[in-house]
mmCIF file of C-alpha atoms in Angstrom:
data_model
loop_
_atom_site.group_PDB
_atom_site.id
_atom_site.type_symbol
_atom_site.label_atom_id
_atom_site.label_comp_id
_atom_site.label_asym_id
_atom_site.label_seq_id
_atom_site.Cartn_x
_atom_site.Cartn_y
_atom_site.Cartn_z
ATOM 1 C CA MET A 108 -10.512 225.977 5.947
ATOM 2 C CA ALA A 109 -14.044 225.327 4.002
ATOM 3 C CA VAL A 110 -14.850 228.009 1.500
ATOM 4 C CA PRO A 111 -15.598 231.256 3.122
ATOM 5 C CA PRO A 112 -19.294 232.443 2.406
ATOM 6 C CA ALA A 113 -20.211 234.457 -0.407
ATOM 7 C CA GLY A 114 -19.036 238.005 -0.593
ATOM 8 C CA PHE A 115 -15.503 237.079 1.677
ATOM 9 C CA THR A 116 -12.349 236.103 0.687
ATOM 10 C CA GLU A 117 -10.557 233.528 2.513
ATOM 11 C CA GLY A 118 -8.461 236.076 4.277
ATOM 12 C CA SER A 119 -11.558 238.260 5.243
ATOM 13 C CA TRP A 120 -13.216 235.982 6.357
ATOM 14 C CA ARG A 121 -10.212 234.790 8.726
ATOM 15 C CA LEU A 122 -9.987 237.936 9.903
ATOM 16 C CA THR A 123 -13.634 238.047 10.655
ATOM 17 C CA THR A 124 -13.564 235.142 12.938
ATOM 18 C CA ALA A 125 -10.609 236.158 14.262
ATOM 19 C CA LEU A 126 -12.108 239.343 15.532
ATOM 20 C CA ARG A 127 -14.739 237.702 16.988
ATOM 21 C CA PRO A 128 -13.133 234.088 18.984
ATOM 22 C CA ARG A 129 -16.108 233.782 21.050
ATOM 23 C CA THR A 130 -18.567 233.744 18.366
ATOM 24 C CA THR A 131 -20.338 230.419 17.270
ATOM 25 C CA ASP A 132 -22.565 231.700 14.651
ATOM 26 C CA PHE A 133 -22.467 234.364 12.320
ATOM 27 C CA TRP A 134 -25.208 236.319 10.967
ATOM 28 C CA LEU A 135 -25.004 237.882 7.138
ATOM 29 C CA TYR A 136 -27.579 240.024 5.560
ATOM 30 C CA TYR A 137 -27.651 240.378 1.982
ATOM 31 C CA ALA A 138 -29.541 243.063 0.676
ATOM 32 C CA PRO A 139 -30.791 243.357 -2.938
ATOM 33 C CA ASN A 140 -28.233 244.331 -5.282
ATOM 34 C CA ASN A 141 -29.963 247.241 -6.826
ATOM 35 C CA GLY A 142 -32.953 247.789 -4.327
ATOM 36 C CA GLY A 143 -35.402 245.501 -5.591
ATOM 37 C CA GLY A 144 -35.611 241.999 -5.377
ATOM 38 C CA ALA A 145 -35.098 239.307 -2.956
ATOM 39 C CA HIS A 146 -33.526 239.645 0.499
ATOM 40 C CA GLN A 147 -30.836 236.844 1.867
ATOM 41 C CA LEU A 148 -30.009 235.786 5.376
ATOM 42 C CA ARG A 149 -27.345 233.522 5.817
ATOM 43 C CA VAL A 150 -26.309 231.977 9.253
ATOM 44 C CA CYS A 151 -22.617 230.370 8.944
ATOM 45 C CA ASP A 152 -20.318 228.702 11.668
ATOM 46 C CA ARG A 153 -16.657 229.466 12.031
ATOM 47 C CA THR A 154 -16.062 227.520 9.055
ATOM 48 C CA GLY A 155 -18.171 229.475 6.690
ATOM 49 C CA TYR A 156 -20.782 227.150 5.989
ATOM 50 C CA ASP A 157 -24.301 228.279 6.105
ATOM 51 C CA PHE A 158 -26.174 226.280 8.214
ATOM 52 C CA GLY A 159 -29.205 228.329 8.108
ATOM 53 C CA ARG A 160 -30.928 230.666 4.911
ATOM 54 C CA LEU A 161 -33.790 232.854 4.491
ATOM 55 C CA THR A 162 -34.663 234.376 1.427
ATOM 56 C CA TRP A 163 -37.597 236.643 1.051
ATOM 57 C CA ARG A 164 -39.121 239.412 -0.532
ATOM 58 C CA SER A 165 -41.002 242.755 0.431
ATOM 59 C CA CYS A 166 -43.031 244.965 -1.356
ATOM 60 C CA ALA A 167 -43.736 248.430 0.469
ATOM 61 C CA GLU A 168 -46.501 249.086 -2.252
ATOM 62 C CA CYS A 169 -48.444 246.281 -1.228
ATOM 63 C CA ARG A 170 -47.307 246.029 1.991
ATOM 64 C CA ARG A 171 -46.686 242.294 1.935
ATOM 65 C CA GLY A 172 -43.562 240.050 2.786
ATOM 66 C CA HIS A 173 -43.179 236.372 0.871
ATOM 67 C CA ILE A 174 -41.039 233.795 2.230
ATOM 68 C CA MET A 175 -39.202 231.986 -0.672
ATOM 69 C CA LYS A 176 -37.183 229.708 1.004
ATOM 70 C CA ILE A 177 -36.354 228.830 4.493
ATOM 71 C CA ARG A 178 -33.312 226.208 5.639
ATOM 72 C CA VAL A 179 -31.831 225.346 8.707
ATOM 73 C CA THR A 180 -29.733 222.050 8.498
ATOM 74 C CA ASP A 181 -30.695 219.288 10.485
ATOM 75 C CA ASP A 182 -28.031 219.483 13.174
ATOM 76 C CA TRP A 183 -29.065 223.277 13.774
ATOM 77 C CA GLN A 184 -32.749 222.431 14.003
ATOM 78 C CA ARG A 185 -35.063 223.278 17.296
ATOM 79 C CA GLN A 186 -32.464 225.705 18.592
ATOM 80 C CA GLY A 187 -34.492 228.883 17.397
ATOM 81 C CA TYR A 188 -32.623 229.673 14.481
ATOM 82 C CA GLY A 189 -35.800 229.386 12.225
ATOM 83 C CA THR A 190 -37.434 232.107 14.599
ATOM 84 C CA ARG A 191 -34.932 234.195 15.012
ATOM 85 C CA MET A 192 -34.245 234.525 10.941
ATOM 86 C CA MET A 193 -37.794 235.051 10.860
ATOM 87 C CA LEU A 194 -37.751 238.315 13.267
ATOM 88 C CA ARG A 195 -34.770 239.220 11.100
ATOM 89 C CA ALA A 196 -36.560 239.380 7.983
ATOM 90 C CA MET A 197 -40.001 240.851 9.643
ATOM 91 C CA ARG A 198 -38.180 243.885 11.526
ATOM 92 C CA GLY A 199 -39.805 246.967 10.642
ATOM 93 C CA LEU A 200 -42.143 245.009 8.472
ATOM 94 C CA GLU A 201 -44.690 243.278 11.204
ATOM 95 C CA SER A 202 -47.596 245.100 9.929
ATOM 96 C CA TYR A 203 -47.271 243.355 6.382
ATOM 97 C CA ALA A 204 -49.137 240.518 4.852
ATOM 98 C CA TRP A 205 -46.817 237.412 5.118
ATOM 99 C CA THR A 206 -47.002 234.736 2.819
ATOM 100 C CA THR A 207 -44.668 231.382 1.856
ATOM 101 C CA THR A 208 -44.110 228.960 -0.953
ATOM 102 C CA PRO A 209 -45.062 225.240 -0.279
ATOM 103 C CA GLN A 210 -42.783 224.037 2.025
ATOM 104 C CA PHE A 211 -41.117 220.950 2.674
ATOM 105 C CA GLU A 212 -42.131 218.723 5.588
ATOM 106 C CA ASP A 213 -40.045 220.653 7.912
ATOM 107 C CA GLY A 214 -41.217 224.152 6.942
ATOM 108 C CA GLN A 215 -45.041 222.639 7.020
ATOM 109 C CA GLN A 216 -44.608 222.117 10.572
ATOM 110 C CA PHE A 217 -42.614 224.855 11.044
ATOM 111 C CA PHE A 218 -44.656 228.153 10.080
ATOM 112 C CA PRO A 219 -47.843 226.854 12.047
ATOM 113 C CA ALA A 220 -45.407 227.099 15.306
ATOM 114 C CA LEU A 221 -44.125 230.295 14.124
ATOM 115 C CA SER A 222 -47.212 231.992 13.591
ATOM 116 C CA ALA A 223 -48.285 231.541 17.308
ATOM 117 C CA THR A 224 -45.201 233.547 18.192
ATOM 118 C CA VAL A 225 -45.057 236.040 15.828
ATOM 119 C CA GLY A 226 -48.810 236.924 14.738
ATOM 120 C CA ALA A 227 -48.522 236.452 11.175
ATOM 121 C CA GLY A 228 -50.345 233.909 9.504
ATOM 122 C CA PHE A 229 -47.972 232.692 6.419
ATOM 123 C CA PRO A 230 -50.475 230.930 4.029
ATOM 124 C CA VAL A 231 -49.117 229.968 1.010
ATOM 125 C CA ALA A 232 -49.226 232.265 -1.971
ATOM 126 C CA SER A 233 -46.989 234.009 -4.677
ATOM 127 C CA ALA A 234 -45.246 237.117 -4.000
ATOM 128 C CA CYS A 235 -46.529 240.312 -5.547
ATOM 129 C CA ALA A 236 -45.491 241.473 -8.957
ATOM 130 C CA HIS A 237 -44.051 244.235 -7.395
ATOM 131 C CA ALA A 238 -41.396 242.083 -5.585
ATOM 132 C CA ALA A 239 -40.115 240.558 -8.808
ATOM 133 C CA ARG A 240 -37.642 243.573 -9.806
ATOM 134 C CA GLY A 241 -34.172 243.179 -9.428
ATOM 135 C CA GLY A 242 -31.672 240.646 -9.104
ATOM 136 C CA GLY A 243 -28.438 239.621 -7.141
ATOM 137 C CA PHE A 244 -27.112 240.473 -3.901
ATOM 138 C CA ALA A 245 -25.130 243.191 -2.513
ATOM 139 C CA ARG A 246 -22.082 242.944 -0.849
ATOM 140 C CA PRO A 247 -22.876 240.692 2.881
ATOM 141 C CA ARG A 248 -22.937 242.985 6.047
ATOM 142 C CA LEU A 249 -22.124 241.354 9.068
ATOM 143 C CA GLU A 250 -25.407 241.379 11.936
ATOM 144 C CA GLY A 251 -25.668 240.503 15.476
ATOM 145 C CA ARG A 252 -28.048 237.644 16.559
ATOM 146 C CA PRO A 253 -31.485 238.512 16.818
ATOM 147 C CA ASP A 254 -33.210 237.841 20.194
ATOM 148 C CA LEU A 255 -36.334 235.719 20.445
ATOM 149 C CA PRO A 256 -39.066 236.991 21.797
#
């Protein structure tokens, strides 16, 4: 077995996967450690390898969301994981103005396509100063796979 995801022991990950024998991808949400700071979503295979990861910040004061990093491993791309991760991050915050950092080539192609799906523009900008508070992540929470629109 590979190394379990952060926040899991080898035994707890083994139990998590054993209780879900038909599940092929596990969606783990890492809330900000103290209520402020970054959120993270990791999508892992049964071995614990996180083939998809999204890190973002949101600010209720500015009504802004900011994508800091998105990654889907090559073998898992073009299967809806990036879109599903974004829909999860935006859940309940759809009316926010969403921005992103300058992305690598894959991200530069992904965000314009995503814009058409979710109706947000994702221009390149920095996060607001309010969203910079906090540090670290709380224990992960297992979530279900988000549906595509």
